[in-house]
Structures are given as C-alpha cells and as structure tokens.
Amino acid sequence: AYNHYLRGRHHVQQYSRSGVMDAAADFERALAQDPEFGLAHAMMAFAYTVQNNYGMGTPGEHFPRIREHVGLALRYAPDEPWTHFAAAVVPYTLEWDWQAAKEVYDRTLALDPDFTAIRWVMAEWQGIVAGNTELALQTVDEALRLDPFASAAAATRAAILHFGRRYAEAAEEYRAMRELDPGNPTNTMNLVSNLALSEQVEEARRLLAEALPRVRSTYGPTLAVHLARVGDLEGARAVGVVGGG
C-alpha cells in the first residue's frame, strides 16, 4: 500500500492530466490494500481536486468523492499535515469559504512549520483572495526556499504576479516554467496572455500559433481568453465565450 501511495505522490505532483489520472489509480491500489490508510485518502482527495480544477469532468462531479476521502483522512490520520492540506479543499474549492480555508491553513502550518505545500496555497490565498501581492510573494518565496523544485509553488508565484497585474514579471515566470516543461501547453498559454497584457503582442501571437495544435478541446473557455488577449476576437467568439463583447 505504501509503495502505491509513493507512486501516487510522484504522479500527482507532476500536475499534468496523465499524471493526475495515474495518481488516482495509484491511490486506489493503495486503498484496496489498506482501506484505513489515512494519507492515501488525503492524497486521493487532492487528486480529485486537481482533476476538478483542470476540467477533467463536469463542474462539481468530483465534489462527493473529495468530501468522502477528506472525511476518511480526518478519521484515520487526523494529525498529519497532508490530511489538513486536503481538508482545506472543502472550504476553499467546494464552498468558497475563504476565512474557513485560511483557518485550516493556519492549523496545518502549526502542525508542521516547514510544510512546503501549505505555504504555496497560503500564498495563493494571500495574493488572489486577499489581494496582498507583496505578502503572497514573500510566502511563496519561503516555500521555494524550503523546496526549490516545487513546481506548484513556482506556478503559484506566476499566478500571484498575474493577479497583481505585474504581467511582464509573470511572463518571465511562465517562460521559465515553459522551458522546464515544453510539452505542457498550459504554461505556454499563460505566457501568451501575460506577454499580450504587457504589450508584447507579436511574440504572444507567435507562441499562440505554435501552441494551438496541442490544446485540448476541453480548454475552450480559457482558450477564448488567450485568443481575445492577443486580439483574435473572432477566434475567441468561435469557442463560444466572448460573444459580442
């Protein structure tokens, strides 16, 4: 069970479509061996959350499974930081109860002050929910100091800069992420948007043209945003989001 759990941890932290699907299968195998494996329940809840956030299924489809596995993680591993990390998903992603999510983050950090994952989600809360860009950057930089290879922390830093309207800086973050993972179109598309928003439109259009063949059809709503930002309103309307505006 533990071997399957470790494989799942490896796969889920790739933050790719195939990685998340492989992770869910790994955690299922771990739980088939040991149904009371609390950490496997916690990570299964997290895997379903990533599937939800990446549009892998209809909106809300995974919510019942997330709640189920969070409950079982709290039952079988109540003192583990990863359990509380997963539990924060319920108020944050399912209920949009920002204050309740912050309280879970604080409890998790009290359990383990060096727990990197909770620092980057706390940074996301500070920068995107609370709008405190500078504090959020300090928090995510601390997460990266503790774990320089934490790809989720790097992605969070880029998102914080984007939502803080520091588009040129965000573009450089996404450029670095693209160089590390050139096969991931999400990094390219986010780079495209931030280049366009920082008035580097020609490069944005070139990269978008290169990336479009690799973009999944399920990417439609976000694709429309990227197309609109580079000035392709006709293309954006064609995917049914921008409409006439």
CSV table of N, CA, C and O in Angstrom, one decimal, residues 116-117 119-128 132-145 147-148 150-177 187 190 194:
chain,number,residue,atom,x,y,z
A,116,THR,N,5.9,22.6,3.0
A,116,THR,CA,6.0,23.5,1.9
A,116,THR,C,4.7,23.7,1.2
A,116,THR,O,4.3,24.8,0.8
A,117,ALA,N,3.9,22.6,1.0
A,117,ALA,CA,2.7,22.7,0.3
A,117,ALA,C,1.7,23.7,0.8
A,117,ALA,O,1.0,24.5,0.1
A,119,ARG,N,2.4,26.3,2.4
A,119,ARG,CA,2.9,27.7,2.2
A,119,ARG,C,2.5,28.2,0.8
A,119,ARG,O,2.1,29.4,0.7
A,120,TRP,N,2.5,27.4,-0.2
A,120,TRP,CA,2.2,27.9,-1.5
A,120,TRP,C,0.7,28.1,-1.7
A,120,TRP,O,0.2,29.0,-2.3
A,121,VAL,N,-0.1,27.2,-1.0
A,121,VAL,CA,-1.6,27.5,-1.1
A,121,VAL,C,-2.0,28.7,-0.2
A,121,VAL,O,-2.9,29.5,-0.5
A,122,MET,N,-1.2,28.9,0.9
A,122,MET,CA,-1.5,30.1,1.7
A,122,MET,C,-1.1,31.4,0.9
A,122,MET,O,-1.8,32.4,0.9
A,123,ALA,N,0.0,31.3,0.1
A,123,ALA,CA,0.4,32.4,-0.7
A,123,ALA,C,-0.7,32.7,-1.8
A,123,ALA,O,-1.0,33.9,-2.0
A,124,GLU,N,-1.3,31.6,-2.3
A,124,GLU,CA,-2.4,31.8,-3.3
A,124,GLU,C,-3.5,32.6,-2.6
A,124,GLU,O,-4.1,33.5,-3.2
A,125,TRP,N,-3.8,32.2,-1.4
A,125,TRP,CA,-4.9,32.8,-0.7
A,125,TRP,C,-4.6,34.3,-0.4
A,125,TRP,O,-5.4,35.2,-0.7
A,126,GLN,N,-3.4,34.6,0.0
A,126,GLN,CA,-3.0,36.0,0.3
A,126,GLN,C,-3.0,36.8,-1.0
A,126,GLN,O,-3.4,38.0,-0.9
A,127,GLY,N,-2.5,36.3,-2.1
A,127,GLY,CA,-2.4,37.1,-3.3
A,127,GLY,C,-3.6,37.2,-4.1
A,127,GLY,O,-3.9,38.3,-4.6
A,128,ILE,N,-4.4,36.1,-4.2
A,128,ILE,CA,-5.5,36.0,-5.2
A,128,ILE,C,-6.8,36.3,-4.4
A,128,ILE,O,-7.7,37.1,-4.9
A,132,ASN,N,-3.2,40.7,-1.5
A,132,ASN,CA,-1.9,41.3,-0.9
A,132,ASN,C,-0.7,40.6,-1.7
A,132,ASN,O,-0.2,39.6,-1.2
A,133,THR,N,-0.4,41.2,-2.8
A,133,THR,CA,0.6,40.7,-3.7
A,133,THR,C,2.0,40.5,-3.0
A,133,THR,O,2.7,39.5,-3.1
A,134,GLU,N,2.4,41.5,-2.3
A,134,GLU,CA,3.8,41.5,-1.7
A,134,GLU,C,3.9,40.4,-0.6
A,134,GLU,O,4.9,39.7,-0.5
A,135,LEU,N,2.9,40.3,0.3
A,135,LEU,CA,2.9,39.3,1.3
A,135,LEU,C,2.9,37.9,0.7
A,135,LEU,O,3.6,37.0,1.1
A,136,ALA,N,2.1,37.8,-0.4
A,136,ALA,CA,2.0,36.5,-1.0
A,136,ALA,C,3.3,36.1,-1.7
A,136,ALA,O,3.7,34.9,-1.6
A,137,LEU,N,4.0,37.0,-2.3
A,137,LEU,CA,5.3,36.7,-2.8
A,137,LEU,C,6.3,36.3,-1.8
A,137,LEU,O,7.1,35.4,-2.0
A,138,GLN,N,6.3,37.0,-0.6
A,138,GLN,CA,7.1,36.6,0.5
A,138,GLN,C,6.9,35.1,0.9
A,138,GLN,O,7.8,34.4,1.2
A,139,THR,N,5.6,34.8,1.0
A,139,THR,CA,5.2,33.4,1.4
A,139,THR,C,5.6,32.4,0.4
A,139,THR,O,6.2,31.3,0.8
A,140,VAL,N,5.4,32.6,-0.8
A,140,VAL,CA,5.7,31.6,-1.9
A,140,VAL,C,7.2,31.5,-2.0
A,140,VAL,O,7.8,30.4,-2.3
A,141,ASP,N,7.9,32.6,-1.8
A,141,ASP,CA,9.4,32.6,-1.9
A,141,ASP,C,10.0,31.7,-0.8
A,141,ASP,O,11.0,31.0,-0.9
A,142,GLU,N,9.3,31.8,0.4
A,142,GLU,CA,9.7,31.0,1.5
A,142,GLU,C,9.5,29.5,1.2
A,142,GLU,O,10.3,28.6,1.5
A,143,ALA,N,8.4,29.2,0.5
A,143,ALA,CA,8.1,27.8,0.1
A,143,ALA,C,9.2,27.3,-0.9
A,143,ALA,O,9.6,26.2,-0.8
A,144,LEU,N,9.6,28.2,-1.8
A,144,LEU,CA,10.6,27.8,-2.8
A,144,LEU,C,12.0,27.7,-2.1
A,144,LEU,O,12.8,26.9,-2.6
A,145,ARG,N,12.2,28.5,-1.1
A,145,ARG,CA,13.5,28.3,-0.3
A,145,ARG,C,13.5,26.9,0.3
A,145,ARG,O,14.6,26.3,0.3
A,147,ASP,N,11.8,24.3,-0.7
A,147,ASP,CA,11.8,23.2,-1.7
A,147,ASP,C,11.9,23.9,-3.1
A,147,ASP,O,10.9,24.3,-3.7
A,148,PRO,N,13.2,24.1,-3.5
A,148,PRO,CA,13.4,24.9,-4.8
A,148,PRO,C,12.8,24.2,-6.0
A,148,PRO,O,12.6,24.8,-7.1
A,150,ALA,N,9.7,22.8,-6.2
A,150,ALA,CA,8.3,22.7,-6.0
A,150,ALA,C,7.6,23.4,-7.2
A,150,ALA,O,7.5,24.6,-7.2
A,151,SER,N,7.2,22.6,-8.2
A,151,SER,CA,6.6,23.2,-9.4
A,151,SER,C,5.3,23.9,-9.1
A,151,SER,O,5.0,25.0,-9.7
A,152,ALA,N,4.5,23.4,-8.1
A,152,ALA,CA,3.3,24.1,-7.8
A,152,ALA,C,3.5,25.5,-7.2
A,152,ALA,O,2.8,26.4,-7.4
A,153,ALA,N,4.6,25.6,-6.4
A,153,ALA,CA,4.9,26.9,-5.8
A,153,ALA,C,5.4,27.8,-6.9
A,153,ALA,O,5.0,29.0,-6.8
A,154,ALA,N,6.1,27.4,-7.9
A,154,ALA,CA,6.5,28.3,-9.0
A,154,ALA,C,5.3,28.7,-9.7
A,154,ALA,O,5.2,29.9,-10.1
A,155,ALA,N,4.4,27.8,-10.0
A,155,ALA,CA,3.1,28.2,-10.7
A,155,ALA,C,2.3,29.2,-9.9
A,155,ALA,O,1.7,30.1,-10.5
A,156,THR,N,2.3,29.0,-8.6
A,156,THR,CA,1.6,29.9,-7.7
A,156,THR,C,2.2,31.3,-7.8
A,156,THR,O,1.5,32.3,-7.8
A,157,ARG,N,3.5,31.4,-7.8
A,157,ARG,CA,4.2,32.7,-7.9
A,157,ARG,C,3.8,33.4,-9.1
A,157,ARG,O,3.6,34.6,-9.1
A,158,ALA,N,3.8,32.7,-10.2
A,158,ALA,CA,3.4,33.3,-11.5
A,158,ALA,C,2.0,33.8,-11.5
A,158,ALA,O,1.7,34.9,-11.9
A,159,ALA,N,1.1,33.0,-10.9
A,159,ALA,CA,-0.3,33.4,-10.8
A,159,ALA,C,-0.5,34.7,-9.9
A,159,ALA,O,-1.3,35.6,-10.2
A,160,ILE,N,0.3,34.7,-8.8
A,160,ILE,CA,0.2,35.9,-7.9
A,160,ILE,C,0.6,37.1,-8.7
A,160,ILE,O,0.0,38.2,-8.6
A,161,LEU,N,1.7,37.1,-9.5
A,161,LEU,CA,2.2,38.2,-10.2
A,161,LEU,C,1.1,38.6,-11.3
A,161,LEU,O,0.8,39.8,-11.5
A,162,HIS,N,0.5,37.6,-11.9
A,162,HIS,CA,-0.6,37.9,-12.9
A,162,HIS,C,-1.7,38.6,-12.2
A,162,HIS,O,-2.2,39.7,-12.7
A,163,PHE,N,-2.3,38.1,-11.1
A,163,PHE,CA,-3.4,38.7,-10.5
A,163,PHE,C,-3.0,40.0,-9.8
A,163,PHE,O,-3.9,40.9,-9.6
A,164,GLY,N,-1.8,40.2,-9.5
A,164,GLY,CA,-1.3,41.5,-9.1
A,164,GLY,C,-1.0,42.5,-10.2
A,164,GLY,O,-0.5,43.6,-9.9
A,165,ARG,N,-1.3,42.1,-11.4
A,165,ARG,CA,-1.2,42.9,-12.6
A,165,ARG,C,0.3,43.3,-12.9
A,165,ARG,O,0.6,44.3,-13.6
A,166,ARG,N,1.2,42.4,-12.5
A,166,ARG,CA,2.6,42.6,-12.8
A,166,ARG,C,2.9,41.6,-14.0
A,166,ARG,O,3.6,40.6,-13.8
A,167,TYR,N,2.3,41.9,-15.1
A,167,TYR,CA,2.3,41.0,-16.2
A,167,TYR,C,3.6,40.6,-16.8
A,167,TYR,O,3.9,39.5,-17.2
A,168,ALA,N,4.5,41.6,-16.9
A,168,ALA,CA,5.8,41.3,-17.5
A,168,ALA,C,6.6,40.4,-16.6
A,168,ALA,O,7.3,39.5,-17.1
A,169,GLU,N,6.5,40.6,-15.3
A,169,GLU,CA,7.2,39.6,-14.4
A,169,GLU,C,6.6,38.3,-14.4
A,169,GLU,O,7.3,37.2,-14.4
A,170,ALA,N,5.2,38.2,-14.5
A,170,ALA,CA,4.5,36.9,-14.6
A,170,ALA,C,5.0,36.2,-15.9
A,170,ALA,O,5.2,35.0,-15.9
A,171,ALA,N,5.1,37.0,-17.0
A,171,ALA,CA,5.5,36.3,-18.3
A,171,ALA,C,6.9,35.7,-18.1
A,171,ALA,O,7.1,34.5,-18.6
A,172,GLU,N,7.8,36.3,-17.4
A,172,GLU,CA,9.1,35.7,-17.2
A,172,GLU,C,9.0,34.4,-16.4
A,172,GLU,O,9.8,33.4,-16.6
A,173,GLU,N,8.2,34.4,-15.4
A,173,GLU,CA,8.0,33.2,-14.6
A,173,GLU,C,7.4,32.0,-15.5
A,173,GLU,O,7.9,30.9,-15.4
A,174,TYR,N,6.4,32.4,-16.3
A,174,TYR,CA,5.8,31.3,-17.2
A,174,TYR,C,6.8,30.9,-18.3
A,174,TYR,O,6.8,29.7,-18.7
A,175,ARG,N,7.7,31.8,-18.7
A,175,ARG,CA,8.7,31.5,-19.7
A,175,ARG,C,9.7,30.4,-19.1
A,175,ARG,O,10.0,29.4,-19.8
A,176,ALA,N,10.1,30.6,-17.8
A,176,ALA,CA,11.0,29.7,-17.2
A,176,ALA,C,10.3,28.3,-17.0
A,176,ALA,O,10.9,27.2,-17.2
A,177,MET,N,9.0,28.3,-16.6
A,177,MET,CA,8.2,27.1,-16.5
A,177,MET,C,8.1,26.4,-17.8
A,177,MET,O,8.2,25.1,-17.9
A,187,ASN,N,1.5,26.2,-19.7
A,187,ASN,CA,2.5,27.2,-19.4
A,187,ASN,C,2.6,28.1,-20.6
A,187,ASN,O,2.8,29.3,-20.4
A,190,ASN,N,-0.4,30.5,-20.7
A,190,ASN,CA,-0.3,31.6,-19.7
A,190,ASN,C,0.8,32.6,-20.0
A,190,ASN,O,0.6,33.8,-19.8
A,194,ASN,N,0.2,36.8,-20.6
A,194,ASN,CA,0.9,37.8,-19.9
A,194,ASN,C,1.8,38.6,-20.8
A,194,ASN,O,2.1,39.8,-20.6
